[in-house]
Short mmCIF file of N, CA and C in Angstrom, two decimals:
data_model
loop_
_atom_site.label_atom_id
_atom_site.label_comp_id
_atom_site.label_asym_id
_atom_site.label_seq_id
_atom_site.Cartn_x
_atom_site.Cartn_y
_atom_site.Cartn_z
N GLN A 150 -2.43 -5.11 -20.85
CA GLN A 150 -2.29 -6.03 -19.72
C GLN A 150 -2.05 -5.23 -18.44
N VAL A 151 -2.84 -5.53 -17.42
CA VAL A 151 -2.72 -4.81 -16.15
C VAL A 151 -1.58 -5.39 -15.33
N GLN A 152 -0.75 -4.50 -14.82
CA GLN A 152 0.33 -4.92 -13.94
C GLN A 152 0.50 -3.92 -12.81
N LEU A 153 0.76 -4.44 -11.62
CA LEU A 153 1.14 -3.62 -10.48
C LEU A 153 2.45 -4.21 -9.97
N VAL A 154 3.50 -3.41 -9.97
CA VAL A 154 4.82 -3.89 -9.59
C VAL A 154 5.35 -3.07 -8.43
N GLU A 155 5.49 -3.72 -7.28
CA GLU A 155 6.01 -3.04 -6.10
C GLU A 155 7.54 -3.07 -6.08
N SER A 156 8.10 -2.05 -5.46
CA SER A 156 9.55 -2.00 -5.26
C SER A 156 9.86 -1.16 -4.04
N GLY A 157 11.10 -1.21 -3.58
CA GLY A 157 11.53 -0.37 -2.47
C GLY A 157 11.66 -1.09 -1.15
N GLY A 158 11.24 -2.34 -1.09
CA GLY A 158 11.36 -3.07 0.16
C GLY A 158 12.82 -3.30 0.54
N GLY A 159 13.03 -3.65 1.79
CA GLY A 159 14.39 -3.91 2.26
C GLY A 159 14.41 -4.06 3.77
N SER A 160 15.61 -3.98 4.33
CA SER A 160 15.79 -4.15 5.77
C SER A 160 16.35 -2.87 6.37
N VAL A 161 15.72 -2.42 7.44
CA VAL A 161 16.20 -1.25 8.18
C VAL A 161 16.04 -1.51 9.67
N GLN A 162 16.72 -0.71 10.45
CA GLN A 162 16.56 -0.80 11.90
C GLN A 162 15.33 -0.03 12.34
N ALA A 163 14.84 -0.40 13.50
CA ALA A 163 13.69 0.31 14.08
C ALA A 163 13.99 1.80 14.16
N GLY A 164 12.97 2.58 13.82
CA GLY A 164 13.14 4.03 13.80
C GLY A 164 13.48 4.57 12.43
N GLY A 165 13.86 3.69 11.53
CA GLY A 165 14.23 4.10 10.19
C GLY A 165 13.03 4.31 9.28
N SER A 166 13.33 4.61 8.02
CA SER A 166 12.30 4.89 7.03
C SER A 166 12.53 4.10 5.75
N ILE A 167 11.44 3.81 5.09
CA ILE A 167 11.46 3.15 3.77
C ILE A 167 10.35 3.75 2.94
N ARG A 168 10.61 3.91 1.65
CA ARG A 168 9.55 4.32 0.74
C ARG A 168 9.30 3.23 -0.28
N LEU A 169 8.07 2.77 -0.32
CA LEU A 169 7.67 1.77 -1.30
C LEU A 169 7.04 2.45 -2.50
N SER A 170 7.20 1.82 -3.65
CA SER A 170 6.59 2.31 -4.89
C SER A 170 5.80 1.18 -5.53
N CYS A 171 4.73 1.55 -6.20
CA CYS A 171 3.93 0.60 -6.95
C CYS A 171 3.68 1.22 -8.32
N ARG A 172 4.34 0.67 -9.30
CA ARG A 172 4.18 1.19 -10.67
C ARG A 172 3.04 0.44 -11.34
N VAL A 173 2.12 1.20 -11.90
CA VAL A 173 0.91 0.63 -12.49
C VAL A 173 0.95 0.75 -14.00
N SER A 174 0.49 -0.27 -14.68
CA SER A 174 0.34 -0.20 -16.13
C SER A 174 -0.93 -0.92 -16.52
N GLY A 175 -1.52 -0.50 -17.62
CA GLY A 175 -2.71 -1.15 -18.11
C GLY A 175 -4.02 -0.51 -17.69
N PHE A 176 -3.96 0.46 -16.79
CA PHE A 176 -5.14 1.23 -16.43
C PHE A 176 -4.67 2.56 -15.84
N THR A 177 -5.63 3.46 -15.70
CA THR A 177 -5.29 4.80 -15.21
C THR A 177 -5.48 4.85 -13.71
N ALA A 178 -4.38 4.95 -12.99
CA ALA A 178 -4.41 4.91 -11.54
C ALA A 178 -5.27 6.02 -10.95
N ARG A 179 -5.35 7.15 -11.65
CA ARG A 179 -6.07 8.31 -11.13
C ARG A 179 -7.52 7.99 -10.81
N THR A 180 -8.14 7.09 -11.57
CA THR A 180 -9.58 6.85 -11.42
C THR A 180 -9.90 5.68 -10.50
N TYR A 181 -8.89 5.07 -9.92
CA TYR A 181 -9.10 3.87 -9.11
C TYR A 181 -8.85 4.13 -7.62
N CYS A 182 -9.50 3.36 -6.81
CA CYS A 182 -9.12 3.24 -5.41
C CYS A 182 -7.84 2.39 -5.38
N MET A 183 -6.80 2.90 -4.73
CA MET A 183 -5.57 2.13 -4.64
C MET A 183 -5.13 2.05 -3.19
N GLY A 184 -4.45 0.97 -2.87
CA GLY A 184 -4.06 0.81 -1.47
C GLY A 184 -2.88 -0.10 -1.26
N TRP A 185 -2.42 -0.09 -0.02
CA TRP A 185 -1.35 -0.96 0.41
C TRP A 185 -1.88 -1.92 1.46
N PHE A 186 -1.49 -3.16 1.32
CA PHE A 186 -1.83 -4.20 2.26
C PHE A 186 -0.52 -4.83 2.72
N ARG A 187 -0.57 -5.58 3.83
CA ARG A 187 0.64 -6.25 4.29
C ARG A 187 0.29 -7.56 4.97
N GLN A 188 1.24 -8.47 4.95
CA GLN A 188 1.07 -9.73 5.64
C GLN A 188 2.30 -10.01 6.48
N PRO A 189 2.19 -9.82 7.79
CA PRO A 189 3.32 -10.12 8.68
C PRO A 189 3.57 -11.62 8.71
N PRO A 190 4.77 -12.04 9.07
CA PRO A 190 5.07 -13.49 9.12
C PRO A 190 4.13 -14.22 10.06
N GLY A 191 3.51 -15.27 9.55
CA GLY A 191 2.64 -16.09 10.37
C GLY A 191 1.29 -15.49 10.69
N LYS A 192 0.97 -14.36 10.06
CA LYS A 192 -0.31 -13.69 10.34
C LYS A 192 -1.11 -13.49 9.07
N GLU A 193 -2.34 -13.07 9.24
CA GLU A 193 -3.19 -12.81 8.09
C GLU A 193 -2.85 -11.48 7.44
N ARG A 194 -3.19 -11.40 6.16
CA ARG A 194 -2.98 -10.15 5.44
C ARG A 194 -3.96 -9.10 5.95
N GLU A 195 -3.49 -7.85 6.01
CA GLU A 195 -4.34 -6.77 6.53
C GLU A 195 -4.16 -5.53 5.67
N GLY A 196 -5.20 -4.73 5.66
CA GLY A 196 -5.12 -3.46 4.95
C GLY A 196 -4.34 -2.45 5.76
N VAL A 197 -3.57 -1.62 5.07
CA VAL A 197 -2.75 -0.62 5.74
C VAL A 197 -3.28 0.78 5.47
N THR A 198 -3.48 1.11 4.19
CA THR A 198 -3.89 2.45 3.82
C THR A 198 -4.44 2.45 2.40
N THR A 199 -5.33 3.39 2.12
CA THR A 199 -5.88 3.52 0.78
C THR A 199 -5.89 4.97 0.34
N TYR A 200 -5.91 5.13 -0.99
CA TYR A 200 -5.94 6.46 -1.60
C TYR A 200 -7.02 6.43 -2.67
N ASP A 201 -8.05 7.22 -2.48
CA ASP A 201 -9.20 7.18 -3.39
C ASP A 201 -8.98 8.10 -4.58
N SER A 202 -9.86 7.97 -5.57
CA SER A 202 -9.75 8.77 -6.77
C SER A 202 -9.95 10.26 -6.51
N ASP A 203 -10.61 10.58 -5.40
CA ASP A 203 -10.82 12.00 -5.07
C ASP A 203 -9.74 12.52 -4.12
N GLY A 204 -8.74 11.69 -3.85
CA GLY A 204 -7.64 12.13 -2.99
C GLY A 204 -7.81 11.83 -1.52
N SER A 205 -8.95 11.29 -1.14
CA SER A 205 -9.16 10.97 0.27
C SER A 205 -8.37 9.71 0.63
N THR A 206 -7.96 9.66 1.88
CA THR A 206 -7.13 8.54 2.34
C THR A 206 -7.70 7.92 3.61
N THR A 207 -7.35 6.67 3.83
CA THR A 207 -7.66 6.00 5.09
C THR A 207 -6.40 5.29 5.57
N TYR A 208 -6.27 5.18 6.88
CA TYR A 208 -5.12 4.50 7.49
C TYR A 208 -5.60 3.64 8.65
N ARG A 209 -4.97 2.48 8.80
CA ARG A 209 -5.25 1.71 10.01
C ARG A 209 -4.58 2.43 11.18
N ASP A 210 -5.13 2.27 12.36
CA ASP A 210 -4.67 3.05 13.52
C ASP A 210 -3.18 2.88 13.80
N SER A 211 -2.67 1.68 13.63
CA SER A 211 -1.29 1.40 14.02
C SER A 211 -0.25 2.12 13.16
N VAL A 212 -0.65 2.68 12.02
CA VAL A 212 0.31 3.37 11.16
C VAL A 212 0.03 4.86 11.04
N LYS A 213 -1.06 5.31 11.61
CA LYS A 213 -1.39 6.74 11.54
C LYS A 213 -0.28 7.58 12.15
N GLY A 214 0.07 8.65 11.44
CA GLY A 214 1.14 9.53 11.92
C GLY A 214 2.52 9.05 11.54
N ARG A 215 2.64 7.83 11.05
CA ARG A 215 3.96 7.30 10.65
C ARG A 215 4.04 7.02 9.15
N PHE A 216 2.95 6.56 8.57
CA PHE A 216 2.93 6.21 7.15
C PHE A 216 2.17 7.27 6.36
N ILE A 217 2.62 7.51 5.14
CA ILE A 217 1.94 8.44 4.25
C ILE A 217 1.79 7.81 2.88
N ILE A 218 0.54 7.75 2.40
CA ILE A 218 0.28 7.23 1.07
C ILE A 218 0.14 8.42 0.11
N SER A 219 0.67 8.26 -1.08
CA SER A 219 0.55 9.31 -2.08
C SER A 219 0.54 8.67 -3.45
N LYS A 220 0.15 9.47 -4.43
CA LYS A 220 0.04 8.92 -5.77
C LYS A 220 0.49 9.95 -6.79
N ASP A 221 1.26 9.53 -7.73
CA ASP A 221 1.66 10.37 -8.87
C ASP A 221 0.81 9.95 -10.05
N ASN A 222 -0.22 10.74 -10.34
CA ASN A 222 -1.15 10.35 -11.41
C ASN A 222 -0.52 10.49 -12.79
N THR A 223 0.50 11.31 -12.92
CA THR A 223 1.16 11.46 -14.21
C THR A 223 1.97 10.22 -14.54
N GLU A 224 2.69 9.72 -13.54
CA GLU A 224 3.54 8.56 -13.75
C GLU A 224 2.84 7.24 -13.43
N ASN A 225 1.62 7.31 -12.91
CA ASN A 225 0.89 6.09 -12.52
C ASN A 225 1.66 5.30 -11.48
N ILE A 226 2.08 5.98 -10.43
CA ILE A 226 2.83 5.33 -9.37
C ILE A 226 2.16 5.63 -8.02
N LEU A 227 2.00 4.62 -7.23
CA LEU A 227 1.51 4.76 -5.86
C LEU A 227 2.70 4.61 -4.92
N TYR A 228 2.76 5.47 -3.91
CA TYR A 228 3.86 5.43 -2.97
C TYR A 228 3.36 5.14 -1.55
N LEU A 229 4.26 4.61 -0.74
CA LEU A 229 4.01 4.49 0.69
C LEU A 229 5.29 4.89 1.41
N GLN A 230 5.25 6.07 2.02
CA GLN A 230 6.37 6.52 2.84
C GLN A 230 6.16 6.01 4.25
N MET A 231 7.10 5.23 4.74
CA MET A 231 6.97 4.63 6.06
C MET A 231 8.08 5.17 6.95
N ASN A 232 7.70 5.86 8.00
CA ASN A 232 8.64 6.46 8.94
C ASN A 232 8.49 5.85 10.32
N SER A 233 9.48 6.08 11.16
CA SER A 233 9.46 5.57 12.54
C SER A 233 9.07 4.10 12.57
N LEU A 234 9.71 3.33 11.73
CA LEU A 234 9.34 1.92 11.58
C LEU A 234 9.60 1.13 12.85
N LYS A 235 8.74 0.15 13.05
CA LYS A 235 8.82 -0.72 14.23
C LYS A 235 8.98 -2.17 13.77
N PRO A 236 9.51 -3.01 14.62
CA PRO A 236 9.64 -4.44 14.23
C PRO A 236 8.30 -5.04 13.82
N GLU A 237 7.21 -4.59 14.41
CA GLU A 237 5.90 -5.15 14.05
C GLU A 237 5.41 -4.71 12.68
N ASP A 238 6.15 -3.81 12.03
CA ASP A 238 5.83 -3.44 10.66
C ASP A 238 6.44 -4.41 9.65
N THR A 239 7.24 -5.34 10.15
CA THR A 239 7.84 -6.34 9.27
C THR A 239 6.74 -7.14 8.59
N ALA A 240 6.80 -7.19 7.26
CA ALA A 240 5.75 -7.86 6.50
C ALA A 240 6.08 -7.84 5.02
N MET A 241 5.33 -8.63 4.27
CA MET A 241 5.30 -8.50 2.83
C MET A 241 4.24 -7.44 2.54
N TYR A 242 4.62 -6.43 1.78
CA TYR A 242 3.71 -5.34 1.45
C TYR A 242 3.24 -5.48 0.01
N TYR A 243 1.93 -5.33 -0.15
CA TYR A 243 1.30 -5.50 -1.46
C TYR A 243 0.55 -4.23 -1.86
N CYS A 244 0.56 -3.97 -3.14
CA CYS A 244 -0.20 -2.87 -3.73
C CYS A 244 -1.43 -3.48 -4.40
N ALA A 245 -2.54 -2.74 -4.38
CA ALA A 245 -3.76 -3.23 -5.02
C ALA A 245 -4.59 -2.07 -5.52
N ALA A 246 -5.47 -2.36 -6.47
CA ALA A 246 -6.31 -1.33 -7.05
C ALA A 246 -7.68 -1.89 -7.38
N ASP A 247 -8.69 -1.02 -7.33
CA ASP A 247 -10.05 -1.44 -7.62
C ASP A 247 -10.87 -0.23 -8.04
N PRO A 248 -11.80 -0.39 -9.00
CA PRO A 248 -12.58 0.75 -9.45
C PRO A 248 -13.74 1.11 -8.53
N SER A 249 -13.93 0.36 -7.46
CA SER A 249 -15.08 0.57 -6.57
C SER A 249 -15.03 1.94 -5.90
N GLU A 250 -16.21 2.46 -5.58
CA GLU A 250 -16.29 3.72 -4.85
C GLU A 250 -15.97 3.53 -3.37
N TYR A 251 -16.08 2.29 -2.89
CA TYR A 251 -15.75 2.02 -1.49
C TYR A 251 -14.25 1.82 -1.40
N CYS A 252 -13.57 2.77 -0.77
CA CYS A 252 -12.11 2.75 -0.73
C CYS A 252 -11.67 2.90 0.71
N SER A 253 -11.28 1.80 1.34
CA SER A 253 -10.88 1.82 2.74
C SER A 253 -9.89 0.72 3.01
N PHE A 254 -9.00 0.94 4.01
CA PHE A 254 -8.04 -0.10 4.36
C PHE A 254 -8.76 -1.34 4.88
N ARG A 255 -10.03 -1.20 5.22
CA ARG A 255 -10.81 -2.34 5.74
C ARG A 255 -11.22 -3.31 4.64
N ARG A 256 -11.03 -2.93 3.40
CA ARG A 256 -11.36 -3.83 2.31
C ARG A 256 -10.43 -5.03 2.31
N ALA A 257 -10.96 -6.15 1.82
CA ALA A 257 -10.15 -7.36 1.72
C ALA A 257 -9.26 -7.29 0.48
N PHE A 258 -8.02 -7.70 0.65
CA PHE A 258 -7.07 -7.72 -0.45
C PHE A 258 -7.61 -8.57 -1.61
N ALA A 259 -8.21 -9.69 -1.29
CA ALA A 259 -8.70 -10.59 -2.33
C ALA A 259 -9.85 -9.97 -3.11
N GLY A 260 -10.49 -8.97 -2.52
CA GLY A 260 -11.61 -8.32 -3.19
C GLY A 260 -11.21 -7.19 -4.12
N MET A 261 -9.93 -6.86 -4.14
CA MET A 261 -9.44 -5.82 -5.04
C MET A 261 -9.23 -6.43 -6.42
N ASP A 262 -9.63 -5.70 -7.47
CA ASP A 262 -9.56 -6.27 -8.81
C ASP A 262 -8.13 -6.58 -9.26
N TYR A 263 -7.20 -5.69 -8.93
CA TYR A 263 -5.83 -5.85 -9.37
C TYR A 263 -4.89 -5.86 -8.17
N ARG A 264 -3.93 -6.78 -8.17
CA ARG A 264 -3.07 -6.96 -7.00
C ARG A 264 -1.64 -7.22 -7.43
N GLY A 265 -0.69 -6.66 -6.71
CA GLY A 265 0.71 -6.90 -6.98
C GLY A 265 1.20 -8.15 -6.26
N SER A 266 2.46 -8.48 -6.51
CA SER A 266 3.02 -9.70 -5.92
C SER A 266 3.82 -9.44 -4.66
N GLY A 267 4.01 -8.18 -4.30
CA GLY A 267 4.57 -7.85 -3.00
C GLY A 267 6.05 -7.53 -2.98
N THR A 268 6.44 -6.81 -1.93
CA THR A 268 7.82 -6.50 -1.65
C THR A 268 8.03 -6.62 -0.14
N LEU A 269 9.15 -7.22 0.26
CA LEU A 269 9.37 -7.55 1.66
C LEU A 269 10.04 -6.40 2.41
N VAL A 270 9.47 -6.09 3.56
CA VAL A 270 10.03 -5.08 4.46
C VAL A 270 10.37 -5.75 5.78
N THR A 271 11.61 -5.62 6.21
CA THR A 271 12.06 -6.23 7.46
C THR A 271 12.64 -5.16 8.37
N ILE A 272 12.10 -5.08 9.57
CA ILE A 272 12.54 -4.09 10.55
C ILE A 272 13.19 -4.82 11.73
N SER A 273 14.43 -4.50 12.00
CA SER A 273 15.14 -5.13 13.11
C SER A 273 15.15 -4.19 14.31
N SER A 274 15.14 -4.81 15.49
CA SER A 274 15.11 -4.02 16.73
C SER A 274 16.50 -3.63 17.18
#
């Protein structure tokens, strides 16, 4: 049974850091495109960053230089290190995975084969 379980969300002040984790079971994370998506309150869900099977990454402009995606292929865990957080980063963050060769934050969350249920990140000013 495939499962993606996010953890690490919480509340921090602007300028702080949070690290999210996505533990995967039921498939080998190493061979999949994996990514993080988010849905701010009252807004549409958007792609944040992806990590491809060859190690290549993509980031949306608003998080470049602040967020880092990484993956532990041994433990089947996807991480998102978020630094210099801003109030506009407040959102529900979701992990997703797909076997497709097209791996970009521009992909639609609904188009990913496997999706987590999310973890909430709240940034106060």
